[in-house]
CSV table of C-alpha atoms in Angstrom, one decimal:
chain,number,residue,atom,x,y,z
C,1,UNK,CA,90.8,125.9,114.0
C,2,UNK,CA,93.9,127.7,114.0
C,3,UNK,CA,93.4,131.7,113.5
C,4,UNK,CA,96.9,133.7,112.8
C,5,UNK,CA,98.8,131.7,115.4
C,6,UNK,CA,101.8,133.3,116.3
C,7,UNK,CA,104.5,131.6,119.1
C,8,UNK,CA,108.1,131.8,120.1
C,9,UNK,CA,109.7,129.3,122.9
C,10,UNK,CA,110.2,131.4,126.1
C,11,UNK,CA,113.8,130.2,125.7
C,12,UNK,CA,114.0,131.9,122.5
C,13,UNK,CA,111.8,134.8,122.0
C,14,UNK,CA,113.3,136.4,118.9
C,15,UNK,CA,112.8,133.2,117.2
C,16,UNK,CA,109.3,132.3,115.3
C,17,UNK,CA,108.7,128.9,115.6
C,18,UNK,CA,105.1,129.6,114.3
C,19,UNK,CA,104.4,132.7,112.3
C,20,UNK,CA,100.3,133.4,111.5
C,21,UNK,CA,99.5,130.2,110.7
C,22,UNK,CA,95.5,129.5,109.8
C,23,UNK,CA,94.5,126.3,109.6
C,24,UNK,CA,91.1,124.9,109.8
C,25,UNK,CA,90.8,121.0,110.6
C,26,UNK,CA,86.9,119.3,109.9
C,27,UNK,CA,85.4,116.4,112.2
C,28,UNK,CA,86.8,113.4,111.2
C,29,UNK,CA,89.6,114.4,109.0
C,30,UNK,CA,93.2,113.3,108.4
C,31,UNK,CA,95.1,115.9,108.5
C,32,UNK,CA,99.6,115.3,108.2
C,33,UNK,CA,101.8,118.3,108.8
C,34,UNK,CA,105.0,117.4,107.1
C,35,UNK,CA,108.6,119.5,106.4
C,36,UNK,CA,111.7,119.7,107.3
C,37,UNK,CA,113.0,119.4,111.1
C,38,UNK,CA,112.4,122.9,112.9
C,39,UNK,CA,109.5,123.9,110.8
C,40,UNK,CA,106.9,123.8,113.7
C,41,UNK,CA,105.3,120.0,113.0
C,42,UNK,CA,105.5,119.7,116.5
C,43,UNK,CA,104.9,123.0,117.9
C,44,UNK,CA,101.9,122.8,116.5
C,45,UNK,CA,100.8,119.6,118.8
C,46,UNK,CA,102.7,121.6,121.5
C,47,UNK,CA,100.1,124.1,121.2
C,48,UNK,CA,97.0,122.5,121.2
C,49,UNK,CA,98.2,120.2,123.8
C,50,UNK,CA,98.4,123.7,125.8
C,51,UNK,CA,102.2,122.9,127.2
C,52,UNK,CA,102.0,126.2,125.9
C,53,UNK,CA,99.7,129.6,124.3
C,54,UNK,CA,100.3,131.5,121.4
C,55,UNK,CA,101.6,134.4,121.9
C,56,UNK,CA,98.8,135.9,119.5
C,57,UNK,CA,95.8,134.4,117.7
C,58,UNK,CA,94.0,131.6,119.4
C,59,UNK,CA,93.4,127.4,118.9
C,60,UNK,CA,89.5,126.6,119.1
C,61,UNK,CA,87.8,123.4,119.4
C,62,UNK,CA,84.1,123.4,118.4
C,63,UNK,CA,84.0,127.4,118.0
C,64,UNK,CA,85.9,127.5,121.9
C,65,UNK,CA,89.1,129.2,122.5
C,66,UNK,CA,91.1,126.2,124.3
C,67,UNK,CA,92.0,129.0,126.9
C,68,UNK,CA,88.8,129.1,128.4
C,69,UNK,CA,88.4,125.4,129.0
C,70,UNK,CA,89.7,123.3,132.0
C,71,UNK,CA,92.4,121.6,130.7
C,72,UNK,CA,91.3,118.2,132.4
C,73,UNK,CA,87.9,118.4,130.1
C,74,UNK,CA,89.4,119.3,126.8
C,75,UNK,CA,92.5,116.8,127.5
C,76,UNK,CA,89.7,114.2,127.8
C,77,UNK,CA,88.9,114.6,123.6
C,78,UNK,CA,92.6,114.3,122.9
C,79,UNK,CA,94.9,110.8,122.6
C,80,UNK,CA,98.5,111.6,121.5
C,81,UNK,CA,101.0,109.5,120.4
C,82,UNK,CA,104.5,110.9,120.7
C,83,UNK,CA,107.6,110.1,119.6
C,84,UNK,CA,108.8,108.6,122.4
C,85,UNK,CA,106.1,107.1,124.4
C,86,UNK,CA,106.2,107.5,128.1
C,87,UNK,CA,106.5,103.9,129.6
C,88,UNK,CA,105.6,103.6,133.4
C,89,UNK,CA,107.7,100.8,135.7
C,90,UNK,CA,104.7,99.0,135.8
C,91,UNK,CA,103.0,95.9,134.1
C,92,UNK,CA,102.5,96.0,130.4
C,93,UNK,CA,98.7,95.7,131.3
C,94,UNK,CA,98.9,98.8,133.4
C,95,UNK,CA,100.7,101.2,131.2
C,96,UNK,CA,98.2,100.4,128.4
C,97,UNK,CA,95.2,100.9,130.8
C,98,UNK,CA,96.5,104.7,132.1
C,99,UNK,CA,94.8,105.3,128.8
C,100,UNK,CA,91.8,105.0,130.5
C,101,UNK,CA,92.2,104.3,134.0
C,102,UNK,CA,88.6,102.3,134.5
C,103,UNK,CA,88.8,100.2,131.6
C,104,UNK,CA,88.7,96.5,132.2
C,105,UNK,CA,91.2,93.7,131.4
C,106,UNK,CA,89.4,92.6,128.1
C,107,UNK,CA,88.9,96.6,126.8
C,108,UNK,CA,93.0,96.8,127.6
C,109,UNK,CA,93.5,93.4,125.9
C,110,UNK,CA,91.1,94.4,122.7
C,111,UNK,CA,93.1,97.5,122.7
C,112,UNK,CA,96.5,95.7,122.3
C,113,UNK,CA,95.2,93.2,119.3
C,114,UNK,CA,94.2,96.4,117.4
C,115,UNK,CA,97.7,97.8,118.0
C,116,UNK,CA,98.9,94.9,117.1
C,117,UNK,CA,100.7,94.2,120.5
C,118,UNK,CA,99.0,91.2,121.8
C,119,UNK,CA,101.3,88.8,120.2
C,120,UNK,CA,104.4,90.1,122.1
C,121,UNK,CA,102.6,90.8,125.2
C,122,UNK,CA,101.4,87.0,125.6
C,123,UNK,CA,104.9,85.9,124.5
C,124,UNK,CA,107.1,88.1,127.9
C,125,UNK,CA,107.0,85.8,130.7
C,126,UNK,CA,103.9,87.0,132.8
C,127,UNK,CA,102.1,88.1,129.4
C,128,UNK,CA,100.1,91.5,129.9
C,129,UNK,CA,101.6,91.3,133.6
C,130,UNK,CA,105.2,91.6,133.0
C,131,UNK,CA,106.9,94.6,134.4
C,132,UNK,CA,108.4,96.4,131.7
C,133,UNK,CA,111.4,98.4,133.8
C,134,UNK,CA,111.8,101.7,134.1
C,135,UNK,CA,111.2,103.7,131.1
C,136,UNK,CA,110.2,100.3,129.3
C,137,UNK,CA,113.3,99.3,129.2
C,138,UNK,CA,112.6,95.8,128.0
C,139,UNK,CA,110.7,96.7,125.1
C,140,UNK,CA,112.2,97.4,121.3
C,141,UNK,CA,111.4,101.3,120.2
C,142,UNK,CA,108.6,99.2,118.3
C,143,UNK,CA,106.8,97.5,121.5
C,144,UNK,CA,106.7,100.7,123.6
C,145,UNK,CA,105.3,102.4,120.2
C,146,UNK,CA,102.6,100.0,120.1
C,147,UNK,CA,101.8,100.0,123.8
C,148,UNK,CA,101.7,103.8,123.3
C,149,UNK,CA,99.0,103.2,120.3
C,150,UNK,CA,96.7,101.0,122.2
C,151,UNK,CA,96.8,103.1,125.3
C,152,UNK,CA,95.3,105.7,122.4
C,153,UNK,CA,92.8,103.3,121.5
C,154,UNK,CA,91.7,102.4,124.8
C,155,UNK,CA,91.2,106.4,125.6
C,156,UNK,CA,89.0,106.6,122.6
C,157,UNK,CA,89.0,110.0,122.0
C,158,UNK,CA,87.5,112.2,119.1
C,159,UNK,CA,90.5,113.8,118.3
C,160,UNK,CA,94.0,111.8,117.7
C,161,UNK,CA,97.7,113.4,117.9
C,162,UNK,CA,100.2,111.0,116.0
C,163,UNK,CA,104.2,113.1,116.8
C,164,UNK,CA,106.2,110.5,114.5
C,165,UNK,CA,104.4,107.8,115.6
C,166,UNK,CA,106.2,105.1,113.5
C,167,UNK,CA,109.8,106.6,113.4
C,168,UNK,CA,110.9,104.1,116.0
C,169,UNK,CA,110.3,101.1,114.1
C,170,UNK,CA,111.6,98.5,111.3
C,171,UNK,CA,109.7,97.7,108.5
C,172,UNK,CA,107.8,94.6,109.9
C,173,UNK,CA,106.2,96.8,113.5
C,174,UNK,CA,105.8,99.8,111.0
C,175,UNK,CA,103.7,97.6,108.9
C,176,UNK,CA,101.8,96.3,112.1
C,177,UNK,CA,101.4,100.2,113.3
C,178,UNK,CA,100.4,101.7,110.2
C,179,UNK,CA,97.3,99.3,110.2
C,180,UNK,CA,96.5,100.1,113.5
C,181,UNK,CA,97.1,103.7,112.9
C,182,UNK,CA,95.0,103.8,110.2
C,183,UNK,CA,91.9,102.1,111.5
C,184,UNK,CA,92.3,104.3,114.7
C,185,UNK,CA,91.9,108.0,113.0
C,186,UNK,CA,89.0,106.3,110.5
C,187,UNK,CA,86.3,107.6,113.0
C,188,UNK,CA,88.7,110.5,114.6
C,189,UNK,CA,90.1,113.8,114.2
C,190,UNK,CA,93.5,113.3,113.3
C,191,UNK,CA,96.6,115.3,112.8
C,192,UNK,CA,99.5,113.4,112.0
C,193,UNK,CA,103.7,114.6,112.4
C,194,UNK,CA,105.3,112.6,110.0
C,195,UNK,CA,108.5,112.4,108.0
C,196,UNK,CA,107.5,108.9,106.3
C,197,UNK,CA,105.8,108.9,102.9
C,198,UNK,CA,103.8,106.0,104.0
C,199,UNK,CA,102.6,107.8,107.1
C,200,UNK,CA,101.3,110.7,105.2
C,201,UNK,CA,99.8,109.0,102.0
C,202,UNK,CA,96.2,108.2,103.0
C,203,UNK,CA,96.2,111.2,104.6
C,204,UNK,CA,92.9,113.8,103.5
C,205,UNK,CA,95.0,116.4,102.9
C,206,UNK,CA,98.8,117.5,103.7
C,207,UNK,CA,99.7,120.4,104.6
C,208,UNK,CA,103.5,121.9,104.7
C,209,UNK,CA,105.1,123.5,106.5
C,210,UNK,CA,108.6,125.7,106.7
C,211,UNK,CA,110.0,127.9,108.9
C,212,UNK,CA,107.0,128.2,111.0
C,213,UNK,CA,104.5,128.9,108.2
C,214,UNK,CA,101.9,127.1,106.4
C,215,UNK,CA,103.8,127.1,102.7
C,216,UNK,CA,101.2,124.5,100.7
C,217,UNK,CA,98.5,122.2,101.2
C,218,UNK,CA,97.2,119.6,99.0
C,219,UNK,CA,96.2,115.5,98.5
């Protein structure tokens, strides 16, 4: 639940980037924020990520104000996707299983069919043990994308964050992701970013926003 959120970035202060926004999200819904760029999409996953507070009105999870719980145990029931997935200079295996650190090779390898990665992975040279460079640089916008969505499957949280998750990609890996995407947030929490039509479509509701305020909702 949102309740008359208010925030400006410290760098600008005079500048709304949310303005009393309410918004009140049920177990298990899909929820896509769409507008234009600079409407506070993002901010809004900004916010409840806690990178920052509001300035007034408060984000709660279960009836909690996130500002009474310890980061660490609330982070646990979120899995975001951004829109440009941090990729470790590690193995492909690895940056899938920082997800959840204790997971075993098959949970990381289920993880990567479901997000539609195990096809590449097996096809680099050392499959799921290829080092990927720094930043990932040997993957396509679409491979790191899809590493980044079964890391989010292997976390297996309750609540799901999706920042543009498919902007990165061409038709084929969008296709691949969207799949994955969607069977993901069927038993999760989800709030999706998204510019994309087909991103926001089987979405439970849509809600839109300009400016920093909530301006219509709807199917």
């Amino acid at each position: 639940v949102f309740e008359n959120v208010h925030f400006s970035y410290p760098s600008r202060p005079g500048i709304a980037a949310l303005e009393g926004v309410n918004l009140s999200i049920s177990p298990g819904e899909t929820v896509a924020l769409v507008g234009p760029s600079g409407a506070g999409k993002s901010t809004m996953i900004q916010i409840m990520l806690r990178f920052y507070d509001p300035q007034q009105g408060a984000i709660l999870l279960d009836g909690i104000d996130l500002r009474t719980l310890a980061r660490d145990e609330f982070c646990r029931h979120i899995a975001l996707v951004p829109q440009d997935p941090v990729i470790f200079a590690d193995t492909a295996r690895e940056n899938i299983r920082f997800g959840r650190p204790e997971a075993t090779d098959a949970e990381v390898e289920s993880a990567a069919r479901a997000a539609a990665a195990h096809e590449f992975l097996t096809a680099l040279p050392d499959g799921y043990d290829s080092y990927v460079g720094e930043r990932g640089v040997m993957l396509s916008g679409g491979q790191k994308q899809r590493i980044a969505i079964a890391r989010a499957i292997l976390r297996d949280s309750p609540i799901l964050l999706l920042d543009e998750a498919t902007s990165a990609l061409d038709a084929e890996s969008e296709q691949a992701v969207q799949t994955a995407v969607e069977a993901l947030a069927r038993e999760r929490t989800t709030l999706i970013v998204a510019h994309r039509l087909a991103t926001v479509k089987k979405a439970d509701r849509i809600v839109v926003f300009d400016h920093g305020r909530i301006v219509a909702q709807g199917t």
